[in-house]
Coordinates of C-alpha atoms in Angstrom, one line a residue:
X20 CA 0.0 0.0 0.0
X21 CA 1.5 3.4 -1.0
X22 CA 0.8 7.1 -1.1
X23 CA -0.3 8.5 -4.4
X24 CA -2.6 10.9 -6.3
X25 CA -5.2 9.5 -8.7
X26 CA -7.3 11.4 -11.2
X27 CA -10.5 10.5 -13.0
X28 CA -12.7 12.5 -15.3
X29 CA -16.3 12.6 -16.4
X30 CA -18.3 14.4 -19.0
X31 CA -21.8 15.8 -19.2
X32 CA -24.6 14.4 -21.4
X33 CA -24.0 17.2 -23.8
X34 CA -20.4 16.2 -24.6
X35 CA -20.2 15.2 -28.2
X36 CA -19.1 11.6 -27.5
X37 CA -21.8 11.2 -24.9
X38 CA -24.5 12.5 -27.3
X39 CA -23.5 9.6 -29.6
X40 CA -23.5 7.0 -26.7
X41 CA -27.0 8.1 -25.7
X42 CA -28.4 8.0 -29.2
X43 CA -26.9 4.5 -29.7
X44 CA -28.5 3.2 -26.5
X45 CA -31.8 4.9 -27.2
X46 CA -31.9 3.1 -30.6
X47 CA -31.0 -0.1 -28.8
X48 CA -33.8 0.4 -26.3
X49 CA -36.3 1.2 -29.0
X50 CA -35.6 -2.1 -30.7
X51 CA -35.6 -4.2 -27.5
X52 CA -38.9 -2.6 -26.4
X53 CA -40.5 -4.1 -29.5
X54 CA -38.3 -7.2 -30.0
X55 CA -36.4 -8.5 -27.0
X56 CA -34.4 -10.8 -29.2
X57 CA -33.2 -8.0 -31.5
X58 CA -29.5 -8.0 -32.4
X59 CA -28.2 -4.4 -32.4
X60 CA -24.8 -2.9 -32.9
X61 CA -25.5 0.8 -33.3
X62 CA -22.8 3.4 -33.8
X63 CA -23.3 7.2 -34.0
X64 CA -21.1 10.0 -35.1
X65 CA -21.9 13.7 -34.6
X66 CA -20.5 16.9 -36.2
X67 CA -21.7 20.5 -36.6
X68 CA -25.3 20.2 -37.7
X69 CA -25.0 16.5 -38.5
X70 CA -25.8 13.2 -36.8
X71 CA -25.0 9.8 -38.5
X72 CA -26.6 6.7 -37.2
X73 CA -25.0 3.5 -38.6
X74 CA -24.4 -0.1 -37.8
X75 CA -26.1 -3.5 -37.9
X76 CA -29.6 -4.5 -36.7
X77 CA -31.5 -7.7 -37.1
X78 CA -35.0 -7.3 -35.6
X79 CA -38.6 -8.3 -36.2
X80 CA -40.0 -4.8 -35.8
X81 CA -39.7 -1.2 -37.2
X82 CA -38.2 1.7 -35.2
X83 CA -38.4 5.4 -36.3
X84 CA -34.7 6.1 -35.9
X85 CA -35.2 9.8 -36.8
X86 CA -37.6 10.4 -34.0
X87 CA -35.6 8.4 -31.5
X88 CA -32.4 10.3 -32.2
X89 CA -33.9 13.8 -32.3
X90 CA -35.7 13.2 -29.0
X91 CA -32.4 12.3 -27.4
X92 CA -30.7 15.5 -28.7
X93 CA -33.7 17.5 -27.6
X94 CA -33.7 16.0 -24.1
X95 CA -30.0 16.7 -23.7
X96 CA -30.7 20.4 -24.4
X97 CA -29.5 21.1 -27.9
X98 CA -32.6 23.1 -28.9
X99 CA -30.8 26.4 -29.6
X100 CA -29.0 27.1 -32.9
X101 CA -26.5 29.2 -30.9
X102 CA -24.9 25.9 -29.8
X103 CA -24.4 24.9 -33.4
X104 CA -26.4 21.7 -33.0
X105 CA -30.2 21.7 -32.9
X106 CA -32.5 18.7 -32.5
X107 CA -35.0 20.0 -35.1
X108 CA -32.7 21.4 -37.8
X109 CA -29.7 19.0 -37.8
X110 CA -29.2 16.7 -40.7
X111 CA -29.8 13.1 -39.6
X112 CA -28.5 10.2 -41.8
X113 CA -29.3 6.6 -41.1
X114 CA -27.2 3.7 -42.4
X115 CA -28.3 0.5 -40.7
X116 CA -27.9 -3.0 -42.2
X117 CA -28.5 -6.5 -41.0
X118 CA -26.1 -8.4 -38.8
X119 CA -23.4 -10.3 -40.5
X120 CA -24.5 -14.0 -41.0
X121 CA -21.0 -15.1 -40.1
X122 CA -21.3 -13.5 -36.7
X123 CA -24.8 -14.8 -36.3
X124 CA -23.5 -18.4 -36.8
X125 CA -21.5 -18.2 -33.6
X126 CA -24.1 -16.4 -31.6
X127 CA -27.2 -18.4 -32.6
X128 CA -25.8 -21.7 -31.5
X129 CA -22.6 -22.0 -29.4
X130 CA -19.6 -24.1 -30.2
X131 CA -20.4 -26.5 -27.3
X132 CA -23.9 -27.1 -28.6
X133 CA -22.7 -27.8 -32.1
X134 CA -20.2 -30.5 -31.0
X135 CA -22.7 -32.5 -29.0
X136 CA -24.3 -30.5 -26.3
X137 CA -28.0 -29.8 -25.9
X138 CA -27.9 -27.5 -22.9
X139 CA -30.3 -24.6 -23.7
X140 CA -28.2 -22.2 -21.7
X141 CA -25.2 -23.1 -23.9
X142 CA -27.0 -22.5 -27.2
X143 CA -26.0 -18.9 -27.3
X144 CA -22.3 -18.3 -28.1
X145 CA -20.3 -15.2 -27.2
X146 CA -20.9 -12.5 -29.7
X147 CA -17.2 -11.7 -30.0
X148 CA -13.8 -12.6 -28.5
X149 CA -12.5 -10.3 -25.8
X150 CA -11.7 -9.8 -22.1
X151 CA -14.0 -7.9 -19.7
X152 CA -13.2 -6.5 -16.3
X153 CA -15.4 -5.9 -13.3
X154 CA -14.2 -3.9 -10.2
X155 CA -15.3 -2.9 -6.8
X156 CA -13.8 -1.1 -3.8
X157 CA -15.2 -0.3 -0.4
X158 CA -13.9 3.3 -0.4
X159 CA -17.3 4.7 -1.2
X160 CA -20.9 3.6 -0.4
X161 CA -21.4 2.7 -4.1
X162 CA -18.3 0.5 -4.2
X163 CA -16.7 2.8 -6.8
X164 CA -13.3 4.5 -6.7
X165 CA -13.6 7.9 -5.1
X166 CA -12.1 9.9 -8.1
X167 CA -14.7 8.7 -10.6
X168 CA -17.5 8.8 -8.0
X169 CA -17.1 12.5 -7.5
X170 CA -16.3 13.3 -11.1
X171 CA -19.6 11.8 -12.1
X172 CA -21.5 13.7 -9.4
X173 CA -19.9 17.0 -10.5
X174 CA -20.8 16.4 -14.2
X175 CA -24.4 15.4 -13.3
X176 CA -24.6 18.6 -11.1
X177 CA -23.5 20.7 -14.0
X178 CA -26.4 19.3 -16.1
X179 CA -28.9 19.6 -13.2
X180 CA -28.2 23.3 -12.5
X181 CA -28.5 24.1 -16.2
X182 CA -31.7 22.2 -16.7
X183 CA -33.2 23.7 -13.5
X184 CA -32.3 27.2 -14.9
X185 CA -30.2 27.9 -11.8
X186 CA -27.4 28.7 -14.2
X187 CA -29.4 29.2 -17.4
X188 CA -26.4 30.5 -19.3
X189 CA -24.6 27.2 -19.2
X190 CA -24.5 25.1 -22.4
X191 CA -25.0 21.3 -22.6
X192 CA -21.3 20.5 -23.0
X193 CA -19.0 20.1 -20.0
X194 CA -16.3 18.1 -18.2
X195 CA -15.2 17.4 -14.7
X196 CA -12.0 16.0 -13.2
X197 CA -11.2 15.0 -9.7
X198 CA -7.8 14.2 -8.1
X199 CA -7.8 12.3 -4.8
X200 CA -4.9 11.9 -2.5
X201 CA -4.4 8.3 -1.2
X202 CA -2.3 7.4 1.9
X203 CA -1.5 3.8 2.5
X204 CA -3.9 3.0 -0.3
X205 CA -6.8 4.8 1.3
X206 CA -8.4 8.1 0.1
X207 CA -8.0 10.9 2.5
X208 CA -8.8 14.1 0.6
X209 CA -9.6 15.7 -2.7
X210 CA -6.4 17.3 -4.0
X211 CA -7.8 19.0 -7.1
X212 CA -11.0 19.7 -9.0
X213 CA -11.3 20.8 -12.6
X214 CA -14.6 22.0 -14.1
X215 CA -15.0 23.1 -17.7
X216 CA -18.5 24.3 -18.5
X217 CA -19.9 25.6 -21.8
X218 CA -21.5 29.0 -21.6
X219 CA -23.1 31.8 -23.5
X220 CA -20.6 34.5 -24.6
X221 CA -22.4 37.3 -22.6
X222 CA -21.4 35.9 -19.2
X223 CA -18.0 37.0 -17.7
X224 CA -15.6 34.4 -16.4
X225 CA -15.7 35.8 -12.8
X226 CA -19.4 35.1 -12.6
X227 CA -19.0 31.7 -14.1
X228 CA -16.3 30.7 -11.7
X229 CA -18.2 31.9 -8.6
X230 CA -21.4 30.3 -9.7
X231 CA -19.8 27.0 -10.4
X232 CA -18.2 27.0 -6.9
X233 CA -21.4 27.9 -5.2
X234 CA -23.8 25.7 -7.2
X235 CA -21.7 22.7 -8.4
X236 CA -18.5 22.1 -6.4
X237 CA -19.5 23.0 -2.8
X238 CA -22.8 21.0 -2.9
X239 CA -21.0 17.9 -4.2
X240 CA -17.6 17.6 -2.5
X241 CA -17.9 17.2 1.3
X242 CA -16.1 19.8 3.4
X243 CA -14.0 17.2 5.2
X244 CA -12.4 16.2 1.9
X245 CA -11.3 19.7 1.1
X246 CA -8.7 21.9 2.7
X247 CA -6.7 25.1 1.9
X248 CA -4.4 23.2 -0.3
X249 CA -7.1 21.8 -2.6
X250 CA -6.6 23.2 -6.1
X251 CA -9.8 24.3 -8.0
X252 CA -9.8 25.2 -11.7
X253 CA -13.0 26.4 -13.3
X254 CA -12.8 27.0 -17.1
X255 CA -9.1 27.5 -16.8
X256 CA -8.8 28.7 -20.4
X257 CA -11.2 31.6 -19.5
X258 CA -13.7 30.8 -22.3
X259 CA -15.8 27.8 -23.4
X260 CA -18.4 29.1 -25.8
X261 CA -18.0 26.7 -28.7
X262 CA -18.8 23.2 -27.6
X263 CA -20.7 20.1 -28.3
X264 CA -20.4 18.7 -31.9
X265 CA -19.7 22.2 -33.1
X266 CA -16.5 22.2 -31.2
X267 CA -15.5 18.6 -31.6
X268 CA -16.8 15.6 -33.5
X269 CA -18.5 12.9 -31.4
X270 CA -18.4 9.1 -31.7
X271 CA -20.0 6.2 -29.9
X272 CA -17.7 4.3 -27.5
X273 CA -14.9 6.9 -27.1
X274 CA -15.4 7.4 -23.4
X275 CA -15.0 3.9 -22.2
X276 CA -13.0 4.9 -19.1
X277 CA -15.7 7.4 -18.1
X278 CA -18.2 4.6 -18.5
X279 CA -16.4 2.3 -16.2
X280 CA -14.0 3.0 -13.3
X281 CA -12.2 6.1 -14.2
X282 CA -9.0 4.3 -15.0
X283 CA -8.7 2.8 -11.5
X284 CA -9.3 -0.7 -12.9
X285 CA -8.1 -2.3 -16.1
X286 CA -10.3 -2.2 -19.2
X287 CA -10.6 -4.8 -21.9
X288 CA -11.1 -2.2 -24.7
X289 CA -14.7 -2.9 -25.6
X290 CA -17.4 -0.2 -25.4
X291 CA -20.9 -0.7 -24.1
X292 CA -23.3 1.7 -25.8
X293 CA -25.4 0.6 -28.8
X294 CA -24.7 -3.2 -28.2
X295 CA -27.4 -5.7 -27.3
X296 CA -26.6 -8.1 -24.5
X297 CA -25.4 -11.0 -26.8
X298 CA -22.3 -8.8 -27.1
X299 CA -20.2 -9.9 -24.1
X300 CA -18.4 -6.5 -24.2
X301 CA -21.5 -5.4 -22.4
X302 CA -23.2 -8.3 -20.7
X303 CA -20.0 -9.9 -19.3
X304 CA -18.7 -6.5 -18.0
X305 CA -22.0 -6.1 -16.2
X306 CA -21.8 -9.6 -14.8
X307 CA -18.2 -9.0 -13.7
X308 CA -19.1 -5.8 -11.9
X309 CA -22.1 -7.5 -10.2
X310 CA -19.8 -10.3 -8.9
X311 CA -17.0 -8.0 -7.8
X312 CA -19.4 -5.7 -5.9
X313 CA -21.1 -8.5 -4.1
X314 CA -17.8 -10.1 -3.1
X315 CA -16.4 -6.8 -1.7
X316 CA -19.7 -6.2 0.1
X317 CA -19.5 -9.7 1.6
X318 CA -16.0 -9.0 3.0
X319 CA -13.8 -11.1 0.7
X320 CA -11.6 -8.1 0.0
X321 CA -11.4 -4.3 0.2
X322 CA -10.7 -4.1 -3.5
X323 CA -11.4 -6.7 -6.2
X324 CA -11.0 -6.9 -9.9
X325 CA -12.4 -9.8 -12.0
X326 CA -11.4 -10.6 -15.6
X327 CA -13.6 -12.8 -17.8
X328 CA -12.4 -13.7 -21.3
X329 CA -14.4 -15.3 -24.2
X330 CA -13.9 -16.8 -27.6
X331 CA -16.4 -15.8 -30.3
X332 CA -19.1 -18.4 -30.7
X333 CA -18.1 -20.3 -27.5
X334 CA -20.4 -20.1 -24.5
X335 CA -18.0 -21.0 -21.6
X336 CA -15.4 -18.3 -20.7
X337 CA -11.8 -19.3 -21.7
X338 CA -10.4 -17.8 -18.5
X339 CA -11.2 -16.1 -15.1
X340 CA -8.8 -14.0 -13.1
X341 CA -9.2 -12.4 -9.7
X342 CA -6.9 -9.8 -8.3
X343 CA -7.5 -8.4 -4.8
X344 CA -4.4 -6.3 -4.7
X345 CA -3.3 -7.7 -1.4
X346 CA -6.5 -6.9 0.4
X347 CA -8.2 -10.4 0.2
X348 CA -9.3 -12.3 3.3
X349 CA -8.8 -15.6 1.3
X350 CA -6.6 -16.4 -1.7
X351 CA -7.5 -15.1 -5.1
X352 CA -7.7 -18.8 -6.3
X353 CA -10.3 -19.5 -3.5
X354 CA -12.4 -16.6 -4.7
X355 CA -12.4 -18.0 -8.3
X356 CA -13.7 -21.3 -6.9
X357 CA -16.5 -19.4 -5.1
X358 CA -17.4 -17.5 -8.4
X359 CA -17.5 -20.8 -10.3
X360 CA -19.7 -22.4 -7.7
X361 CA -22.3 -19.6 -7.7
X362 CA -22.2 -18.1 -11.2
X363 CA -22.7 -19.6 -14.6
X364 CA -20.9 -17.1 -16.9
X365 CA -22.3 -18.4 -20.2
X366 CA -23.8 -15.5 -22.2
X367 CA -27.4 -16.8 -22.1
X368 CA -27.2 -17.3 -18.4
X369 CA -25.9 -13.9 -17.7
X370 CA -28.6 -12.4 -19.9
X371 CA -31.3 -14.3 -18.1
X372 CA -29.9 -13.8 -14.6
X373 CA -29.6 -10.0 -15.0
X374 CA -32.7 -9.7 -17.2
X375 CA -30.8 -7.9 -19.9
X376 CA -33.2 -8.2 -22.8
X377 CA -35.0 -5.0 -21.7
X378 CA -34.9 -1.4 -22.7
X379 CA -32.8 -0.3 -19.7
X380 CA -29.7 1.0 -21.5
X381 CA -30.2 4.6 -22.5
X382 CA -30.3 5.7 -18.9
X383 CA -26.7 4.3 -18.4
X384 CA -25.2 6.2 -21.4
X385 CA -24.2 9.3 -19.3
X386 CA -22.6 9.5 -15.9
X387 CA -21.4 5.9 -15.8
X388 CA -22.7 2.4 -16.0
X389 CA -21.6 1.5 -12.5
X390 CA -22.2 2.8 -9.0
X391 CA -25.5 4.4 -10.1
X392 CA -27.5 4.8 -6.9
X393 CA -30.0 6.9 -8.8
X394 CA -30.9 4.0 -11.1
X395 CA -32.3 0.5 -10.4
X396 CA -29.7 -1.5 -12.4
X397 CA -29.6 -5.3 -12.0
X398 CA -25.8 -5.5 -12.0
X399 CA -25.7 -3.1 -9.0
X400 CA -27.9 -5.2 -6.8
X401 CA -26.3 -6.6 -3.6
X402 CA -28.3 -9.8 -3.9
X403 CA -25.4 -12.3 -3.6
X404 CA -23.9 -11.0 -0.4
X405 CA -25.5 -13.5 1.9
X406 CA -24.5 -16.4 -0.3
X407 CA -20.9 -15.2 -0.5
X408 CA -20.7 -14.5 3.2
X409 CA -21.8 -18.1 3.8
X410 CA -18.8 -19.2 1.8
X411 CA -16.4 -16.8 3.5
X412 CA -17.4 -18.0 7.0
X413 CA -17.9 -21.6 6.2

């Protein structure tokens, strides 16, 4: 255990990449609401006055993509041409095709089922190869690392005060960043806070900085984590008028560290948004978080990271790895045995256990997929703690 500073960032729902994530997941939800078996891989790109929805969809229903996408942009707050991106006037192009039949071969029926098995749960193969990570720590009540926990809260607060017209001059785009000081591996205080908030050109920087302090930073960061040495930067360039897709192109899946653990845990590389749950990039990452969170809550470790790896078309994971970073009450190998005893990690079983064939994804596409106490997400439920505790104290 050592002393160090760790920094994580978050972005508001009006950030160009987050616009794309939210449209991708809104399209996914729209298909799942009509066809729970839909296969969706939806990617979105945004630029000044332009939104492009593309990807692969196989579904037994029709979805009005234009309406879905424009509604998302409108809800975020891009309804004013002064922001260079307007829900009603932007050009919206749709290029969706069917899923590749080669990929469908592996997903529709798993390798195990083809070579002689008839287990229904094994019929669904992993939608791609890859490795997914789940992580949990007991340093916050949401079992998330403190830097990303506060970065998300600050970004959400920026959006809330804008939408509530407490700070009506703010634009939809914004970013937050939080640096936390750790001593002996434990967080002790917030060392630095950075806020960048889009605004109308008529507002002076002094007003913006004081308003952000009073309405965003002080309400979110507890007093006991701040001291006279805490560094606070609000719009450090002095001006942030041009933002959103007018200031920078957006793309689905370009904020994967914001979506997960703020860099505190490893990441396999796969994004979540726009992907139906047959894609293990999404479903297995959710399962890994669910397991890690329940194991930490049960007392197996103070910190725990779980890796699950898959081969395309194969139902059973090719490997499991646990790392408790020296905080485990039992060996990492023992924890793997507990996981294998209580969790079937084949894609079909994960989907059924977490009830993932539902339109629940658009709400996760901003402010993180994990540690969301404001949402009722199945992978955040502490419903395995008692079973795990029984194993720990057996």
